[in-house]
Amino acid sequence: MLNSFSVLETPPVPVCAFLTDDAGAIVNYAAEGAACGLESALVTLVEIRGGTARALGAQMAVRGDGSYCGYISGGCTEAAVAAEAIAAISKGTDRYLSLGEGSRFFNISLPCGGGITLAIHVVRDVRPLRQVLAALEGRRRIALHYAPGTQTITAVKAPTGAISSWSDTAFIRVYRPNLRLILCGRGIELEATTRVAMASEFEVFAFDQTSRDFEASIIDQETAIALLFHDLDQELPWLEAGLRRKPFYIGALGSKRTHERRFQALSVMGYSPAQIDRIKAPIGLFGPTRDANALALSVVADVAQAFFMSQN
């Protein structure tokens, strides 16, 4: 039964349930809301005109009781969007909503000066959302195919290299597992980089030179490997594990001269120049750094940039 209200009743007041940009958390909030009888809507950013604070495909989840999570702008319009989603839930019908440039809501402006169009989908079938969550849990890419004409969503395999966009008359929202960062090293550099990466909400695995529980199977296409050793011999087994698989990033500590030695050692081991060129060395977005905290920021920023560039 729809969570509807009569014309004499006051619609629920939108209230942010929690702050998140995590796609899995947003999809789960919509799925749980629909499953528990509150009814819910999934709001997706499907068009951008000019500048905007969020990328195409950004989402919010709104429940019939007025609670919501996620962002489709910089936080200035989310409550108003939630109110529109609540109205859509009460009527049981999907709708589009335009904000900013070209919108009928003259009192809602975007700080960036552009305009956006949102697709508000009233969730009628939670199975596609559950399929998305299962795929993310299994660290597989997946997509939601939203067909406005039939007001339906379907879970589909994400095409290789695909990004969230329109395909004919449907919008394809692509989901990727969260960034996984494998840190290998020792001492204060490893400790500081682990701390910064965890604060950035990466999925972090940290190993030092005494670790014996590393499994190469945890390396997938959403994984970055950062080697923070000062010893070429200690890093070689980790480098080999990375080069045999397909992480989106491999970086190693050391000077250009150190990397020349690394190149020679790997060449002797049978790796081609193209394979070795996958290694970012010296590691980091900026450098050289002279303390552990600066190195940690440089490494985490470099990994984040590489991850986001790989999905655009």
XYZ file of C-alpha atoms in Angstrom:
312
model
C 0.000 0.000 0.000
C 1.267 3.446 -0.844
C 2.218 5.724 2.010
C -0.322 8.354 0.873
C -1.927 11.232 2.747
C -5.147 13.135 2.179
C -5.415 16.774 1.231
C -6.274 17.548 4.859
C -3.108 15.944 6.176
C 0.254 17.654 6.353
C 2.939 15.949 4.221
C 5.932 14.610 6.174
C 8.662 17.172 6.810
C 11.893 16.273 4.985
C 14.716 15.482 7.395
C 18.216 14.225 6.614
C 18.637 10.761 8.153
C 22.442 10.736 7.808
C 25.168 12.312 5.704
C 26.605 10.127 2.981
C 27.901 10.134 -0.568
C 28.258 6.342 -0.574
C 26.261 4.842 -3.449
C 25.711 1.542 -1.669
C 24.378 3.214 1.471
C 21.968 5.322 -0.601
C 20.627 2.343 -2.573
C 20.292 0.333 0.639
C 18.304 3.146 2.300
C 15.859 3.167 -0.609
C 15.583 -0.625 -0.635
C 15.016 -0.918 3.117
C 12.424 1.868 3.053
C 10.413 0.153 0.337
C 10.753 -3.261 1.967
C 9.560 -2.129 5.412
C 6.401 -0.458 4.124
C 7.450 3.184 4.340
C 7.709 3.389 0.543
C 10.679 5.134 -1.004
C 11.994 6.936 -4.043
C 15.388 6.942 -5.703
C 16.333 10.372 -7.054
C 18.969 10.473 -9.800
C 20.759 13.421 -11.389
C 20.172 12.800 -15.117
C 21.014 16.152 -16.733
C 23.455 18.972 -16.016
C 23.250 22.437 -17.527
C 26.362 24.486 -16.805
C 28.225 23.931 -13.541
C 27.104 21.657 -10.723
C 28.399 20.292 -7.417
C 27.743 16.619 -8.248
C 28.415 14.349 -11.203
C 25.824 12.845 -13.517
C 24.273 9.853 -11.749
C 24.473 11.324 -8.232
C 21.623 10.015 -6.114
C 19.396 10.540 -3.105
C 17.100 8.045 -1.365
C 13.871 9.427 0.104
C 11.381 7.552 2.278
C 7.695 8.209 2.649
C 8.160 9.369 6.243
C 10.251 12.313 5.007
C 13.708 10.967 5.851
C 16.381 11.026 3.175
C 20.096 10.590 2.509
C 22.515 11.360 -0.313
C 23.274 14.440 -2.400
C 22.383 15.702 -5.849
C 23.837 19.187 -5.261
C 25.965 20.881 -2.630
C 23.379 20.463 0.127
C 21.335 23.563 -0.687
C 18.453 21.853 -2.487
C 18.198 18.387 -0.972
C 15.307 19.158 1.410
C 13.259 20.668 -1.437
C 14.023 17.653 -3.621
C 12.968 15.324 -0.801
C 9.638 17.178 -0.574
C 9.052 16.570 -4.292
C 9.978 12.909 -3.868
C 7.503 12.576 -0.977
C 4.781 13.981 -3.242
C 5.742 11.476 -5.958
C 5.567 8.633 -3.427
C 2.115 9.735 -2.288
C 0.847 9.651 -5.890
C 2.780 6.502 -6.798
C 4.071 8.093 -9.999
C 7.572 8.941 -11.201
C 8.360 12.512 -12.144
C 11.107 14.792 -13.404
C 12.282 17.807 -11.453
C 14.349 20.697 -12.865
C 16.267 23.053 -10.590
C 18.345 26.131 -11.294
C 18.628 27.391 -14.837
C 15.399 26.765 -16.757
C 13.433 25.618 -13.694
C 9.917 26.639 -12.686
C 11.190 26.918 -9.099
C 12.389 30.509 -9.286
C 13.088 30.567 -5.542
C 15.518 27.629 -5.696
C 18.816 28.585 -7.261
C 22.046 26.646 -7.483
C 25.167 28.409 -6.179
C 27.094 27.217 -9.237
C 24.644 29.100 -11.475
C 23.785 26.112 -13.648
C 20.778 23.843 -13.812
C 20.006 20.183 -13.204
C 17.279 17.699 -14.026
C 16.393 14.922 -11.604
C 14.500 11.698 -12.240
C 12.420 10.713 -9.212
C 11.634 6.987 -9.351
C 9.107 5.583 -6.902
C 10.463 2.178 -5.898
C 7.927 -0.542 -6.647
C 10.301 -3.494 -6.952
C 13.281 -3.754 -4.595
C 14.863 -6.681 -6.433
C 17.008 -4.554 -8.787
C 18.272 -2.582 -5.778
C 19.127 -5.817 -3.973
C 21.006 -6.983 -7.062
C 23.057 -3.783 -7.039
C 23.885 -4.258 -3.362
C 24.875 -7.902 -3.902
C 27.152 -6.953 -6.795
C 28.863 -4.218 -4.770
C 29.294 -6.621 -1.859
C 30.953 -9.060 -4.273
C 33.066 -6.201 -5.685
C 31.520 -6.359 -9.142
C 30.478 -3.451 -11.319
C 26.786 -3.218 -12.089
C 24.270 -0.695 -13.451
C 20.631 0.277 -13.060
C 18.702 0.733 -16.311
C 15.969 3.310 -15.695
C 13.220 3.482 -18.326
C 11.097 6.605 -17.750
C 8.439 5.454 -20.216
C 7.576 2.372 -18.150
C 8.766 3.836 -14.824
C 10.886 0.737 -14.181
C 14.433 -0.030 -13.101
C 16.398 -3.126 -14.073
C 19.801 -4.298 -12.867
C 22.141 -4.903 -15.808
C 25.804 -5.666 -16.303
C 27.859 -2.484 -16.483
C 29.524 -2.173 -19.902
C 33.317 -2.010 -19.761
C 34.445 1.575 -19.270
C 30.861 2.803 -19.043
C 29.891 5.871 -17.042
C 26.455 7.009 -15.889
C 24.678 8.471 -18.941
C 21.674 8.270 -21.228
C 21.387 5.368 -23.673
C 18.570 5.973 -26.147
C 15.511 6.593 -23.947
C 16.931 5.022 -20.776
C 19.352 6.328 -18.159
C 22.141 3.950 -17.160
C 23.443 4.541 -13.637
C 26.785 2.715 -13.203
C 27.948 1.493 -9.781
C 31.509 0.590 -8.855
C 32.761 -1.082 -5.683
C 34.476 1.239 -3.222
C 38.131 2.039 -3.698
C 40.374 -0.587 -2.075
C 43.894 0.483 -1.109
C 46.618 -2.030 -0.324
C 49.490 -0.418 1.576
C 52.781 -2.242 1.928
C 55.695 -0.754 3.845
C 57.083 -0.152 7.282
C 57.467 2.399 10.006
C 55.940 5.828 10.202
C 55.237 6.131 6.470
C 52.970 3.078 6.565
C 51.282 4.215 9.780
C 50.603 7.767 8.560
C 49.323 6.704 5.131
C 47.035 4.087 6.682
C 45.567 6.721 8.986
C 44.889 9.223 6.176
C 43.451 6.562 3.852
C 41.072 5.305 6.524
C 39.951 8.884 7.257
C 39.162 9.134 3.520
C 36.916 6.052 3.918
C 38.926 3.875 1.564
C 38.831 0.131 2.181
C 42.366 -0.243 3.536
C 44.631 -3.286 3.864
C 48.005 -2.528 5.464
C 50.926 -4.955 5.429
C 54.457 -4.604 6.762
C 57.572 -6.645 6.016
C 56.559 -9.298 8.578
C 53.074 -9.922 7.160
C 52.354 -13.470 6.082
C 48.597 -13.287 5.516
C 48.531 -11.402 2.205
C 46.345 -12.962 -0.491
C 46.811 -11.679 -4.052
C 43.153 -12.526 -4.724
C 42.086 -9.306 -2.945
C 43.543 -7.309 -5.858
C 40.841 -6.365 -8.367
C 40.216 -3.573 -10.885
C 39.030 -1.211 -8.121
C 42.268 -1.707 -6.152
C 45.311 0.525 -5.745
C 48.652 -0.731 -4.451
C 51.062 1.662 -2.739
C 54.536 0.403 -1.842
C 56.216 2.409 0.913
C 59.397 0.431 1.429
C 62.895 1.893 1.240
C 64.205 -1.493 0.131
C 63.818 -2.760 -3.430
C 64.197 -6.409 -2.429
C 61.334 -6.170 0.078
C 58.939 -4.595 -2.388
C 59.552 -6.946 -5.325
C 57.099 -9.693 -4.231
C 54.354 -7.087 -3.814
C 55.193 -5.544 -7.184
C 54.944 -8.941 -8.851
C 51.530 -9.549 -7.281
C 50.325 -6.225 -8.640
C 51.789 -6.641 -12.109
C 50.211 -10.090 -12.487
C 46.771 -8.623 -11.833
C 44.860 -5.513 -12.957
C 44.787 -2.903 -10.178
C 44.015 0.576 -11.467
C 47.070 1.982 -9.684
C 50.512 0.778 -8.602
C 52.856 3.257 -6.937
C 56.234 2.849 -5.303
C 58.355 4.990 -3.010
C 61.790 6.127 -4.063
C 63.733 8.451 -6.325
C 64.030 8.284 -10.102
C 67.366 6.540 -9.641
C 65.674 3.947 -7.426
C 63.068 3.401 -10.112
C 65.786 2.820 -12.696
C 67.093 0.002 -10.477
C 63.542 -1.265 -10.064
C 63.077 -1.242 -13.846
C 66.278 -3.257 -14.357
C 65.347 -5.805 -11.690
C 61.878 -6.367 -13.104
C 63.239 -6.583 -16.662
C 65.577 -9.367 -15.587
C 62.560 -11.125 -14.071
C 60.854 -11.070 -17.490
C 58.496 -8.096 -17.219
C 58.105 -5.943 -20.319
C 58.611 -2.150 -20.393
C 54.849 -1.709 -20.892
C 54.130 -3.711 -17.752
C 56.713 -1.836 -15.699
C 55.401 1.497 -16.936
C 52.203 0.804 -14.996
C 54.163 1.660 -11.838
C 53.898 5.296 -10.674
C 57.342 6.168 -9.334
C 58.126 8.278 -7.486
C 54.741 7.752 -5.851
C 52.409 10.612 -4.962
C 50.538 13.557 -6.387
C 53.171 16.051 -5.309
C 56.740 15.800 -4.176
C 59.312 15.377 -3.065
C 58.010 15.115 0.496
C 60.187 15.242 3.562
C 57.901 13.933 6.312
C 55.444 11.084 6.760
C 52.270 13.191 6.948
C 53.043 15.021 3.706
C 53.841 11.696 2.028
C 50.552 10.232 3.269
C 48.552 13.133 1.837
C 50.450 12.925 -1.451
C 49.858 9.178 -1.815
C 46.176 9.222 -0.869
C 45.498 12.219 -3.147
C 47.275 10.506 -6.051
C 45.290 7.292 -5.572
C 41.992 9.218 -5.328
C 42.762 11.193 -8.489
C 43.620 8.019 -10.407
C 40.414 6.321 -9.222
C 38.130 9.158 -10.199
C 39.902 9.694 -13.532
C 39.365 5.999 -14.296
C 35.588 6.424 -14.073
C 35.338 9.540 -16.262
